[in-house]
Amino acid sequence: MQEVRFEKLDKTSYQMTLDNYFKVLVAPMIKSEKVTIGINIDKGSFSKPMKIGNQIIYLGTAAYLFEAIRKYHSKEASILFEEGIKDVSSINKSYTSFAFEVPQDRYLECIKALFALVNSIDFTNDQIEDMKKDMVDLASNEKEDLVANNLFIFSPIKNSTYGGANSIKNIHLVALKKFFNEYYVPSNMTLVVTGNVDQKKIEEVVNTFEFEKKTKKDNVIVTDYNERYDDLIKEEVNGEEENKVTLGFKFDKREKLFDDFQNNLFALYLTLPELVFSKTNSVFNSYVKSYKTIASSSLVEASEEAYLKVTFETDSKEKLIEELKAYLSDMRIKFKDVSSIKKEVLAKYREIYINDSTTYYYAILNSLANNFFFLALVLQIKSIGYF
């Protein structure tokens, strides 16, 4: 396993790639009391209209498969669902992650079980049909992203993860098998391990993996879309939620942004919420005062799309909305504020890769979605200049 040393951060990671392009990334955390293991599938819920062979892949197929794999797991994977092991799996627009917090003294056997979980499926048609009601319930309980719906017209990034009753009723076993054969392949998988672990022992375990041979792949037919991009940034202010105001920014296609910012783009993605909405940003602070806290701020991205979503808690919604509109008309970052904001961001990320294995695990996945290792992005934040 190759050692990658980040001297400026005093951190080391280990990486390897098998001949079939299955990837392994180990991020040691000597002081961590738990270990987080996961296999990441480089395919999430974001999907353009598509067919695999003659099979239409309906909205919600990726999530249906995600739930079925965990519900009808093989006997070899059963230890992952025992008491004392926490399932922290998730599916989002960019990836599907089967992840578990496991005891430090059991992480090697749990890695074997994790591989068994995603290596093959053996569902029956009755099992898949029996899930229909549960899947409809999950879809109905999924909170609608009003910001994405307001910002985007045609892009699939506005679609829900679980689909809806109409799409779910059309998802059957044959579609799940075709989706699994297409995307659950070694070249589309990464094993990520964070915690106090021995990378050499992990390498020994990985070298025992016997990968399931998939049936011959079908042709994949994807229908593209044309989203409207009138400006680099579009904003929508949503004041419908009680005591909350959510602000959304729509960005141009990633290809164009990459042409403008090159590799700095992904480090800017990480720092953008703090750069634009922070009390350290003196311009923001001078305009926007009528809020109690910033409840959440996140950058949502998938494929070529991205948008920023920031939610404020307030007792004066109308006044806050007016302040935000005034700030947006003069939105900028002063040179003197950039250094302080970067220090705040770096301090936050330093805590991530020191304290909590699961938080570190998902930070790694989010950066891998942009083909970067998390620590490399942290170093890049250090070098961001004034834009």
mmCIF file of C-alpha atoms in Angstrom:
data_model
loop_
_atom_site.group_PDB
_atom_site.id
_atom_site.type_symbol
_atom_site.label_atom_id
_atom_site.label_comp_id
_atom_site.label_asym_id
_atom_site.label_seq_id
_atom_site.Cartn_x
_atom_site.Cartn_y
_atom_site.Cartn_z
ATOM 1 C CA MET A 1 0.000 0.000 0.000
ATOM 2 C CA GLN A 2 1.415 3.363 -1.015
ATOM 3 C CA GLU A 3 2.087 5.877 1.748
ATOM 4 C CA VAL A 4 1.130 9.493 1.050
ATOM 5 C CA ARG A 5 2.576 11.956 3.544
ATOM 6 C CA PHE A 6 1.171 15.479 4.101
ATOM 7 C CA GLU A 7 4.026 17.112 6.007
ATOM 8 C CA LYS A 8 2.362 20.495 6.501
ATOM 9 C CA LEU A 9 -0.618 18.789 8.155
ATOM 10 C CA ASP A 10 1.412 16.107 9.947
ATOM 11 C CA LYS A 11 -0.908 13.480 8.470
ATOM 12 C CA THR A 12 -0.409 10.295 6.471
ATOM 13 C CA SER A 13 -2.751 8.250 4.319
ATOM 14 C CA TYR A 14 -2.349 4.942 2.495
ATOM 15 C CA GLN A 15 -3.705 4.070 -0.924
ATOM 16 C CA MET A 16 -3.755 1.139 -3.287
ATOM 17 C CA THR A 17 -5.521 0.103 -6.485
ATOM 18 C CA LEU A 18 -6.063 -3.512 -7.485
ATOM 19 C CA ASP A 19 -5.641 -4.777 -11.036
ATOM 20 C CA ASN A 20 -9.417 -4.543 -11.526
ATOM 21 C CA TYR A 21 -9.289 -0.860 -10.410
ATOM 22 C CA PHE A 22 -10.920 -1.450 -7.028
ATOM 23 C CA LYS A 23 -9.494 1.337 -4.854
ATOM 24 C CA VAL A 24 -8.527 1.378 -1.177
ATOM 25 C CA LEU A 25 -7.907 4.462 0.960
ATOM 26 C CA VAL A 26 -6.854 4.218 4.614
ATOM 27 C CA ALA A 27 -6.765 7.366 6.760
ATOM 28 C CA PRO A 28 -5.304 6.528 10.196
ATOM 29 C CA MET A 29 -6.559 8.361 13.291
ATOM 30 C CA ILE A 30 -4.376 7.253 16.183
ATOM 31 C CA LYS A 31 -6.523 8.882 18.890
ATOM 32 C CA SER A 32 -9.884 7.717 17.552
ATOM 33 C CA GLU A 33 -11.832 5.325 19.765
ATOM 34 C CA LYS A 34 -13.865 3.960 16.866
ATOM 35 C CA VAL A 35 -13.273 2.818 13.307
ATOM 36 C CA THR A 36 -15.457 3.717 10.343
ATOM 37 C CA ILE A 37 -15.370 1.453 7.303
ATOM 38 C CA GLY A 38 -17.254 1.887 4.075
ATOM 39 C CA ILE A 39 -17.404 0.948 0.436
ATOM 40 C CA ASN A 40 -18.337 3.877 -1.722
ATOM 41 C CA ILE A 41 -20.148 3.362 -5.029
ATOM 42 C CA ASP A 42 -19.391 6.173 -7.455
ATOM 43 C CA LYS A 43 -23.045 6.531 -8.429
ATOM 44 C CA GLY A 44 -25.720 8.377 -6.496
ATOM 45 C CA SER A 45 -29.307 9.390 -7.090
ATOM 46 C CA PHE A 46 -28.468 12.050 -9.708
ATOM 47 C CA SER A 47 -29.474 10.496 -12.991
ATOM 48 C CA LYS A 48 -30.430 11.762 -16.388
ATOM 49 C CA PRO A 49 -33.289 9.848 -18.069
ATOM 50 C CA MET A 50 -31.708 6.541 -19.032
ATOM 51 C CA LYS A 51 -32.173 2.990 -20.235
ATOM 52 C CA ILE A 52 -29.914 -0.001 -19.593
ATOM 53 C CA GLY A 53 -30.528 -2.339 -22.486
ATOM 54 C CA ASN A 54 -34.282 -2.209 -22.992
ATOM 55 C CA GLN A 55 -34.968 -1.462 -19.328
ATOM 56 C CA ILE A 56 -36.039 2.064 -18.347
ATOM 57 C CA ILE A 57 -34.282 3.166 -15.158
ATOM 58 C CA TYR A 58 -36.890 5.079 -13.207
ATOM 59 C CA LEU A 59 -36.242 7.805 -10.670
ATOM 60 C CA GLY A 60 -35.485 6.200 -7.296
ATOM 61 C CA THR A 61 -33.808 3.042 -8.657
ATOM 62 C CA ALA A 62 -30.453 3.800 -7.007
ATOM 63 C CA ALA A 63 -32.148 4.330 -3.628
ATOM 64 C CA TYR A 64 -34.312 1.204 -4.038
ATOM 65 C CA LEU A 65 -31.184 -0.889 -4.592
ATOM 66 C CA PHE A 66 -29.414 0.810 -1.666
ATOM 67 C CA GLU A 67 -32.257 -0.118 0.697
ATOM 68 C CA ALA A 68 -32.653 -3.652 -0.689
ATOM 69 C CA ILE A 69 -28.969 -4.507 -0.262
ATOM 70 C CA ARG A 70 -29.087 -3.603 3.419
ATOM 71 C CA LYS A 71 -32.479 -5.215 4.044
ATOM 72 C CA TYR A 72 -31.771 -8.529 2.286
ATOM 73 C CA HIS A 73 -28.077 -8.867 3.032
ATOM 74 C CA SER A 74 -26.244 -12.163 2.796
ATOM 75 C CA LYS A 75 -25.350 -14.276 5.817
ATOM 76 C CA GLU A 76 -21.676 -13.328 5.347
ATOM 77 C CA ALA A 77 -22.604 -9.671 5.885
ATOM 78 C CA SER A 78 -24.840 -10.223 8.916
ATOM 79 C CA ILE A 79 -22.294 -9.095 11.535
ATOM 80 C CA LEU A 80 -22.621 -5.540 10.201
ATOM 81 C CA PHE A 81 -26.160 -5.429 11.567
ATOM 82 C CA GLU A 82 -25.405 -6.815 15.027
ATOM 83 C CA GLU A 83 -25.683 -4.838 18.238
ATOM 84 C CA GLY A 84 -22.614 -2.685 18.859
ATOM 85 C CA ILE A 85 -22.153 -1.807 15.181
ATOM 86 C CA LYS A 86 -23.719 1.390 13.856
ATOM 87 C CA ASP A 87 -24.996 1.657 10.302
ATOM 88 C CA VAL A 88 -24.018 5.115 8.978
ATOM 89 C CA SER A 89 -24.703 4.354 5.311
ATOM 90 C CA SER A 90 -26.147 7.020 3.053
ATOM 91 C CA ILE A 91 -27.093 7.820 -0.498
ATOM 92 C CA ASN A 92 -26.935 11.287 -1.970
ATOM 93 C CA LYS A 93 -26.858 12.820 -5.421
ATOM 94 C CA SER A 94 -23.163 12.045 -6.033
ATOM 95 C CA TYR A 95 -22.517 8.642 -4.444
ATOM 96 C CA THR A 96 -23.864 5.668 -2.513
ATOM 97 C CA SER A 97 -21.968 4.711 0.638
ATOM 98 C CA PHE A 98 -22.334 1.508 2.648
ATOM 99 C CA ALA A 99 -20.624 2.569 5.870
ATOM 100 C CA PHE A 100 -20.460 1.325 9.457
ATOM 101 C CA GLU A 101 -18.932 2.387 12.751
ATOM 102 C CA VAL A 102 -17.320 -0.772 14.133
ATOM 103 C CA PRO A 103 -15.356 -1.761 17.244
ATOM 104 C CA GLN A 104 -11.614 -1.318 16.898
ATOM 105 C CA ASP A 105 -10.989 -5.004 17.649
ATOM 106 C CA ARG A 106 -13.383 -6.199 14.903
ATOM 107 C CA TYR A 107 -12.683 -3.928 11.956
ATOM 108 C CA LEU A 108 -10.914 -6.578 9.865
ATOM 109 C CA GLU A 109 -13.745 -9.103 9.986
ATOM 110 C CA CYS A 110 -16.181 -6.257 9.383
ATOM 111 C CA ILE A 111 -14.288 -5.268 6.218
ATOM 112 C CA LYS A 112 -14.749 -8.830 4.947
ATOM 113 C CA ALA A 113 -18.470 -8.631 5.744
ATOM 114 C CA LEU A 114 -18.711 -5.225 4.040
ATOM 115 C CA PHE A 115 -17.227 -6.659 0.849
ATOM 116 C CA ALA A 116 -19.751 -9.523 0.957
ATOM 117 C CA LEU A 117 -22.548 -6.968 1.328
ATOM 118 C CA VAL A 118 -21.867 -5.219 -2.005
ATOM 119 C CA ASN A 119 -20.150 -7.941 -4.031
ATOM 120 C CA SER A 120 -23.298 -9.763 -5.100
ATOM 121 C CA ILE A 121 -27.076 -9.676 -4.701
ATOM 122 C CA ASP A 122 -29.554 -12.520 -4.454
ATOM 123 C CA PHE A 123 -32.976 -10.909 -4.120
ATOM 124 C CA THR A 124 -36.202 -12.614 -5.084
ATOM 125 C CA ASN A 125 -38.929 -10.872 -7.021
ATOM 126 C CA ASP A 126 -41.297 -11.235 -4.037
ATOM 127 C CA GLN A 127 -38.803 -9.547 -1.720
ATOM 128 C CA ILE A 128 -38.462 -6.564 -4.036
ATOM 129 C CA GLU A 129 -42.211 -6.236 -4.532
ATOM 130 C CA ASP A 130 -42.755 -6.481 -0.756
ATOM 131 C CA MET A 131 -40.586 -3.366 -0.331
ATOM 132 C CA LYS A 132 -42.874 -1.174 -2.429
ATOM 133 C CA LYS A 133 -44.901 0.241 0.461
ATOM 134 C CA ASP A 134 -41.789 0.990 2.550
ATOM 135 C CA MET A 135 -40.156 2.711 -0.417
ATOM 136 C CA VAL A 136 -43.249 4.855 -1.018
ATOM 137 C CA ASP A 137 -43.182 5.810 2.676
ATOM 138 C CA LEU A 138 -39.518 6.792 2.432
ATOM 139 C CA ALA A 139 -40.265 8.851 -0.659
ATOM 140 C CA SER A 140 -43.223 10.605 0.952
ATOM 141 C CA ASN A 141 -41.171 11.424 4.057
ATOM 142 C CA GLU A 142 -38.294 12.858 2.034
ATOM 143 C CA LYS A 143 -38.291 16.609 2.464
ATOM 144 C CA GLU A 144 -38.729 18.501 -0.774
ATOM 145 C CA ASP A 145 -35.775 20.710 -1.666
ATOM 146 C CA LEU A 146 -37.593 23.939 -2.475
ATOM 147 C CA VAL A 147 -34.320 25.726 -3.171
ATOM 148 C CA ALA A 148 -33.304 23.294 -5.919
ATOM 149 C CA ASN A 149 -36.818 23.393 -7.373
ATOM 150 C CA ASN A 150 -36.673 27.180 -7.539
ATOM 151 C CA LEU A 151 -33.149 27.352 -8.959
ATOM 152 C CA PHE A 152 -33.273 24.628 -11.610
ATOM 153 C CA ILE A 153 -35.686 24.053 -14.462
ATOM 154 C CA PHE A 154 -34.568 20.877 -16.226
ATOM 155 C CA SER A 155 -31.594 19.483 -14.285
ATOM 156 C CA PRO A 156 -32.032 16.126 -12.461
ATOM 157 C CA ILE A 157 -30.340 17.712 -9.424
ATOM 158 C CA LYS A 158 -33.796 18.991 -8.444
ATOM 159 C CA ASN A 159 -35.191 15.442 -8.334
ATOM 160 C CA SER A 160 -35.732 13.596 -5.066
ATOM 161 C CA THR A 161 -33.508 10.688 -4.034
ATOM 162 C CA TYR A 162 -36.291 8.138 -3.521
ATOM 163 C CA GLY A 163 -38.557 9.150 -6.387
ATOM 164 C CA GLY A 164 -42.301 9.037 -5.943
ATOM 165 C CA ALA A 165 -45.165 6.555 -5.894
ATOM 166 C CA ASN A 166 -45.494 6.579 -9.695
ATOM 167 C CA SER A 167 -41.837 5.844 -10.360
ATOM 168 C CA ILE A 168 -41.504 3.317 -7.514
ATOM 169 C CA LYS A 169 -44.346 1.168 -8.824
ATOM 170 C CA ASN A 170 -42.364 0.727 -12.054
ATOM 171 C CA ILE A 171 -39.152 -0.443 -10.350
ATOM 172 C CA HIS A 172 -38.788 -4.227 -10.407
ATOM 173 C CA LEU A 173 -36.109 -6.855 -9.842
ATOM 174 C CA VAL A 174 -34.860 -6.817 -13.426
ATOM 175 C CA ALA A 175 -34.100 -3.074 -13.220
ATOM 176 C CA LEU A 176 -32.222 -3.471 -9.929
ATOM 177 C CA LYS A 177 -30.108 -6.304 -11.381
ATOM 178 C CA LYS A 178 -29.225 -4.277 -14.464
ATOM 179 C CA PHE A 179 -28.372 -1.236 -12.336
ATOM 180 C CA PHE A 180 -26.243 -3.385 -10.024
ATOM 181 C CA ASN A 181 -24.352 -4.994 -12.921
ATOM 182 C CA GLU A 182 -23.672 -1.598 -14.460
ATOM 183 C CA TYR A 183 -22.514 0.373 -11.413
ATOM 184 C CA TYR A 184 -21.536 -2.062 -8.634
ATOM 185 C CA VAL A 185 -18.279 -3.025 -10.308
ATOM 186 C CA PRO A 186 -14.715 -2.882 -8.874
ATOM 187 C CA SER A 187 -13.680 0.113 -10.966
ATOM 188 C CA ASN A 188 -16.593 2.064 -9.482
ATOM 189 C CA MET A 189 -15.851 1.170 -5.839
ATOM 190 C CA THR A 190 -13.566 2.583 -3.145
ATOM 191 C CA LEU A 191 -12.991 1.044 0.275
ATOM 192 C CA VAL A 192 -12.375 3.843 2.790
ATOM 193 C CA VAL A 193 -11.234 3.165 6.365
ATOM 194 C CA THR A 194 -10.763 5.817 9.045
ATOM 195 C CA GLY A 195 -9.651 5.253 12.628
ATOM 196 C CA ASN A 196 -6.863 3.599 14.596
ATOM 197 C CA VAL A 197 -6.073 0.793 12.146
ATOM 198 C CA ASP A 198 -3.172 -1.135 10.626
ATOM 199 C CA GLN A 199 -2.979 -0.532 6.874
ATOM 200 C CA LYS A 200 -0.855 -3.650 6.308
ATOM 201 C CA LYS A 201 -3.528 -5.907 7.798
ATOM 202 C CA ILE A 202 -6.170 -4.168 5.704
ATOM 203 C CA GLU A 203 -4.101 -4.793 2.584
ATOM 204 C CA GLU A 204 -3.870 -8.494 3.465
ATOM 205 C CA VAL A 205 -7.658 -8.706 3.811
ATOM 206 C CA VAL A 206 -8.317 -6.843 0.552
ATOM 207 C CA ASN A 207 -6.000 -9.203 -1.333
ATOM 208 C CA THR A 208 -8.299 -12.110 -0.360
ATOM 209 C CA PHE A 209 -11.364 -10.548 -2.028
ATOM 210 C CA GLU A 210 -12.917 -12.705 -4.737
ATOM 211 C CA PHE A 211 -14.978 -10.435 -6.928
ATOM 212 C CA GLU A 212 -18.248 -11.653 -8.406
ATOM 213 C CA LYS A 213 -18.140 -11.920 -12.183
ATOM 214 C CA LYS A 214 -20.890 -9.753 -13.620
ATOM 215 C CA THR A 215 -22.965 -10.772 -16.596
ATOM 216 C CA LYS A 216 -22.303 -9.044 -19.891
ATOM 217 C CA LYS A 217 -23.181 -5.379 -19.678
ATOM 218 C CA ASP A 218 -26.014 -3.851 -21.691
ATOM 219 C CA ASN A 219 -25.790 -0.635 -23.640
ATOM 220 C CA VAL A 220 -26.605 2.432 -21.571
ATOM 221 C CA ILE A 221 -28.646 5.113 -23.324
ATOM 222 C CA VAL A 222 -28.744 8.507 -21.603
ATOM 223 C CA THR A 223 -30.956 11.432 -22.587
ATOM 224 C CA ASP A 224 -29.235 14.763 -21.990
ATOM 225 C CA TYR A 225 -30.917 17.989 -20.866
ATOM 226 C CA ASN A 226 -30.394 21.700 -21.402
ATOM 227 C CA GLU A 227 -30.487 23.731 -18.199
ATOM 228 C CA ARG A 228 -30.673 27.516 -18.404
ATOM 229 C CA TYR A 229 -27.594 29.457 -17.239
ATOM 230 C CA ASP A 230 -28.204 33.161 -17.723
ATOM 231 C CA ASP A 231 -25.690 34.319 -15.114
ATOM 232 C CA LEU A 232 -22.749 32.830 -13.233
ATOM 233 C CA ILE A 233 -24.813 32.969 -10.041
ATOM 234 C CA LYS A 234 -28.570 32.991 -9.572
ATOM 235 C CA GLU A 235 -30.095 33.430 -6.174
ATOM 236 C CA GLU A 236 -33.492 32.571 -4.724
ATOM 237 C CA VAL A 237 -34.670 33.656 -1.275
ATOM 238 C CA ASN A 238 -37.225 31.372 0.329
ATOM 239 C CA GLY A 239 -39.078 32.787 3.319
ATOM 240 C CA GLU A 240 -41.852 30.212 3.647
ATOM 241 C CA GLU A 241 -40.438 28.184 6.551
ATOM 242 C CA GLU A 242 -41.370 29.389 10.026
ATOM 243 C CA ASN A 243 -38.551 31.387 11.677
ATOM 244 C CA LYS A 244 -36.169 30.419 8.877
ATOM 245 C CA VAL A 245 -34.966 31.985 5.662
ATOM 246 C CA THR A 246 -33.102 29.873 3.120
ATOM 247 C CA LEU A 247 -30.925 31.391 0.437
ATOM 248 C CA GLY A 248 -29.891 29.442 -2.661
ATOM 249 C CA PHE A 249 -27.245 30.091 -5.312
ATOM 250 C CA LYS A 250 -27.170 28.328 -8.649
ATOM 251 C CA PHE A 251 -23.796 28.029 -10.350
ATOM 252 C CA ASP A 252 -22.895 27.659 -13.963
ATOM 253 C CA LYS A 253 -21.980 24.208 -15.274
ATOM 254 C CA ARG A 254 -18.892 22.790 -13.615
ATOM 255 C CA GLU A 255 -17.053 22.523 -16.943
ATOM 256 C CA LYS A 256 -17.198 26.296 -17.414
ATOM 257 C CA LEU A 257 -16.235 27.001 -13.798
ATOM 258 C CA PHE A 258 -13.298 24.634 -14.092
ATOM 259 C CA ASP A 259 -12.093 26.534 -17.142
ATOM 260 C CA ASP A 260 -12.149 29.717 -15.035
ATOM 261 C CA PHE A 261 -10.677 28.427 -11.758
ATOM 262 C CA GLN A 262 -8.893 25.157 -12.622
ATOM 263 C CA ASN A 263 -8.111 22.959 -9.590
ATOM 264 C CA ASN A 264 -8.794 25.847 -7.221
ATOM 265 C CA LEU A 265 -12.500 25.325 -7.967
ATOM 266 C CA PHE A 266 -12.905 22.442 -5.518
ATOM 267 C CA ALA A 267 -11.113 24.199 -2.663
ATOM 268 C CA LEU A 268 -13.330 27.215 -3.312
ATOM 269 C CA TYR A 269 -16.362 24.930 -3.101
ATOM 270 C CA LEU A 270 -15.307 23.911 0.407
ATOM 271 C CA THR A 271 -14.681 27.441 1.605
ATOM 272 C CA LEU A 272 -17.508 29.225 -0.186
ATOM 273 C CA PRO A 273 -20.124 29.167 2.634
ATOM 274 C CA GLU A 274 -17.641 30.758 5.040
ATOM 275 C CA LEU A 275 -16.253 33.165 2.463
ATOM 276 C CA VAL A 276 -19.663 34.534 1.522
ATOM 277 C CA PHE A 277 -21.719 34.097 4.720
ATOM 278 C CA SER A 278 -19.599 34.678 7.790
ATOM 279 C CA LYS A 279 -19.337 37.368 10.426
ATOM 280 C CA THR A 280 -15.672 37.476 9.493
ATOM 281 C CA ASN A 281 -16.759 38.785 6.089
ATOM 282 C CA SER A 282 -17.060 42.454 6.965
ATOM 283 C CA VAL A 283 -19.270 43.259 3.951
ATOM 284 C CA PHE A 284 -21.787 40.554 4.917
ATOM 285 C CA ASN A 285 -21.619 41.661 8.549
ATOM 286 C CA SER A 286 -22.362 45.274 7.665
ATOM 287 C CA TYR A 287 -25.518 44.401 5.722
ATOM 288 C CA VAL A 288 -27.008 41.346 7.431
ATOM 289 C CA LYS A 289 -27.852 41.636 11.125
ATOM 290 C CA SER A 290 -31.399 40.331 11.682
ATOM 291 C CA TYR A 291 -30.604 36.659 12.275
ATOM 292 C CA LYS A 292 -29.881 34.602 15.374
ATOM 293 C CA THR A 293 -27.764 31.864 13.834
ATOM 294 C CA ILE A 294 -26.807 30.353 10.501
ATOM 295 C CA ALA A 295 -28.576 27.023 11.005
ATOM 296 C CA SER A 296 -26.846 25.294 8.105
ATOM 297 C CA SER A 297 -24.770 26.002 5.041
ATOM 298 C CA SER A 298 -23.834 23.459 2.420
ATOM 299 C CA LEU A 299 -22.807 23.118 -1.169
ATOM 300 C CA VAL A 300 -24.868 20.494 -3.021
ATOM 301 C CA GLU A 301 -23.210 19.052 -6.098
ATOM 302 C CA ALA A 302 -23.730 16.229 -8.539
ATOM 303 C CA SER A 303 -22.214 15.588 -11.931
ATOM 304 C CA GLU A 304 -21.917 18.957 -13.691
ATOM 305 C CA GLU A 305 -24.262 20.853 -11.360
ATOM 306 C CA ALA A 306 -23.802 22.620 -8.016
ATOM 307 C CA TYR A 307 -25.705 25.002 -5.797
ATOM 308 C CA LEU A 308 -25.103 26.638 -2.428
ATOM 309 C CA LYS A 309 -27.824 26.550 0.243
ATOM 310 C CA VAL A 310 -27.700 28.637 3.440
ATOM 311 C CA THR A 311 -30.426 28.682 6.123
ATOM 312 C CA PHE A 312 -30.755 31.449 8.700
ATOM 313 C CA GLU A 313 -32.810 31.362 11.907
ATOM 314 C CA THR A 314 -34.497 34.665 12.619
ATOM 315 C CA ASP A 315 -37.321 36.415 14.475
ATOM 316 C CA SER A 316 -37.587 39.078 11.764
ATOM 317 C CA LYS A 317 -38.021 37.274 8.449
ATOM 318 C CA GLU A 318 -39.111 40.214 6.310
ATOM 319 C CA LYS A 319 -36.319 42.433 7.620
ATOM 320 C CA LEU A 320 -33.712 39.691 7.120
ATOM 321 C CA ILE A 321 -34.858 39.084 3.548
ATOM 322 C CA GLU A 322 -34.479 42.791 2.770
ATOM 323 C CA GLU A 323 -30.975 42.781 4.317
ATOM 324 C CA LEU A 324 -29.980 39.727 2.296
ATOM 325 C CA LYS A 325 -31.219 41.313 -0.921
ATOM 326 C CA ALA A 326 -29.188 44.441 -0.167
ATOM 327 C CA TYR A 327 -26.093 42.322 0.530
ATOM 328 C CA LEU A 328 -26.549 40.319 -2.666
ATOM 329 C CA SER A 329 -26.534 43.529 -4.677
ATOM 330 C CA ASP A 330 -23.090 44.336 -3.226
ATOM 331 C CA MET A 331 -21.774 40.840 -2.466
ATOM 332 C CA ARG A 332 -17.975 40.782 -2.247
ATOM 333 C CA ILE A 333 -15.111 39.713 -0.024
ATOM 334 C CA LYS A 334 -12.552 42.216 1.124
ATOM 335 C CA PHE A 335 -8.919 41.260 0.816
ATOM 336 C CA LYS A 336 -8.308 41.828 4.534
ATOM 337 C CA ASP A 337 -11.016 39.273 5.465
ATOM 338 C CA VAL A 338 -9.765 36.362 3.352
ATOM 339 C CA SER A 339 -6.895 35.330 5.619
ATOM 340 C CA SER A 340 -9.094 35.243 8.755
ATOM 341 C CA ILE A 341 -11.833 33.276 6.980
ATOM 342 C CA LYS A 342 -9.298 30.725 5.714
ATOM 343 C CA LYS A 343 -7.965 30.242 9.246
ATOM 344 C CA GLU A 344 -11.496 29.532 10.511
ATOM 345 C CA VAL A 345 -12.118 27.003 7.745
ATOM 346 C CA LEU A 346 -8.795 25.254 8.311
ATOM 347 C CA ALA A 347 -9.427 25.042 12.057
ATOM 348 C CA LYS A 348 -12.809 23.402 11.354
ATOM 349 C CA TYR A 349 -11.312 20.829 9.007
ATOM 350 C CA ARG A 350 -8.444 20.102 11.369
ATOM 351 C CA GLU A 351 -11.013 18.959 13.930
ATOM 352 C CA ILE A 352 -12.612 16.696 11.320
ATOM 353 C CA TYR A 353 -9.507 14.652 10.638
ATOM 354 C CA ILE A 354 -8.466 14.442 14.269
ATOM 355 C CA ASN A 355 -11.560 13.642 16.316
ATOM 356 C CA ASP A 356 -14.383 11.761 14.631
ATOM 357 C CA SER A 357 -13.887 8.827 12.263
ATOM 358 C CA THR A 358 -17.309 9.014 10.606
ATOM 359 C CA THR A 359 -17.141 12.772 9.996
ATOM 360 C CA TYR A 360 -13.669 12.259 8.514
ATOM 361 C CA TYR A 361 -14.979 9.353 6.417
ATOM 362 C CA TYR A 362 -17.665 11.501 4.791
ATOM 363 C CA ALA A 363 -15.312 14.451 4.332
ATOM 364 C CA ILE A 364 -13.115 12.067 2.355
ATOM 365 C CA LEU A 365 -16.058 10.883 0.238
ATOM 366 C CA ASN A 366 -17.193 14.415 -0.540
ATOM 367 C CA SER A 367 -13.732 15.348 -1.747
ATOM 368 C CA LEU A 368 -13.336 12.080 -3.679
ATOM 369 C CA ALA A 369 -16.472 13.060 -5.591
ATOM 370 C CA ASN A 370 -14.235 15.796 -7.049
ATOM 371 C CA ASN A 371 -11.314 13.393 -7.573
ATOM 372 C CA PHE A 372 -9.348 14.845 -4.657
ATOM 373 C CA PHE A 373 -8.192 13.379 -1.382
ATOM 374 C CA PHE A 374 -9.520 15.443 1.517
ATOM 375 C CA LEU A 375 -6.097 16.353 2.948
ATOM 376 C CA ALA A 376 -4.961 17.532 -0.465
ATOM 377 C CA LEU A 377 -7.962 19.855 -0.590
ATOM 378 C CA VAL A 378 -7.146 21.192 2.878
ATOM 379 C CA LEU A 379 -3.647 22.015 1.668
ATOM 380 C CA GLN A 380 -5.155 23.716 -1.356
ATOM 381 C CA ILE A 381 -7.315 25.895 0.898
ATOM 382 C CA LYS A 382 -4.112 27.101 2.515
ATOM 383 C CA SER A 383 -2.881 28.328 -0.860
ATOM 384 C CA ILE A 384 -6.075 29.959 -2.166
ATOM 385 C CA GLY A 385 -5.364 33.514 -3.192
ATOM 386 C CA TYR A 386 -7.709 36.484 -3.396
ATOM 387 C CA PHE A 387 -10.285 36.147 -6.155
#
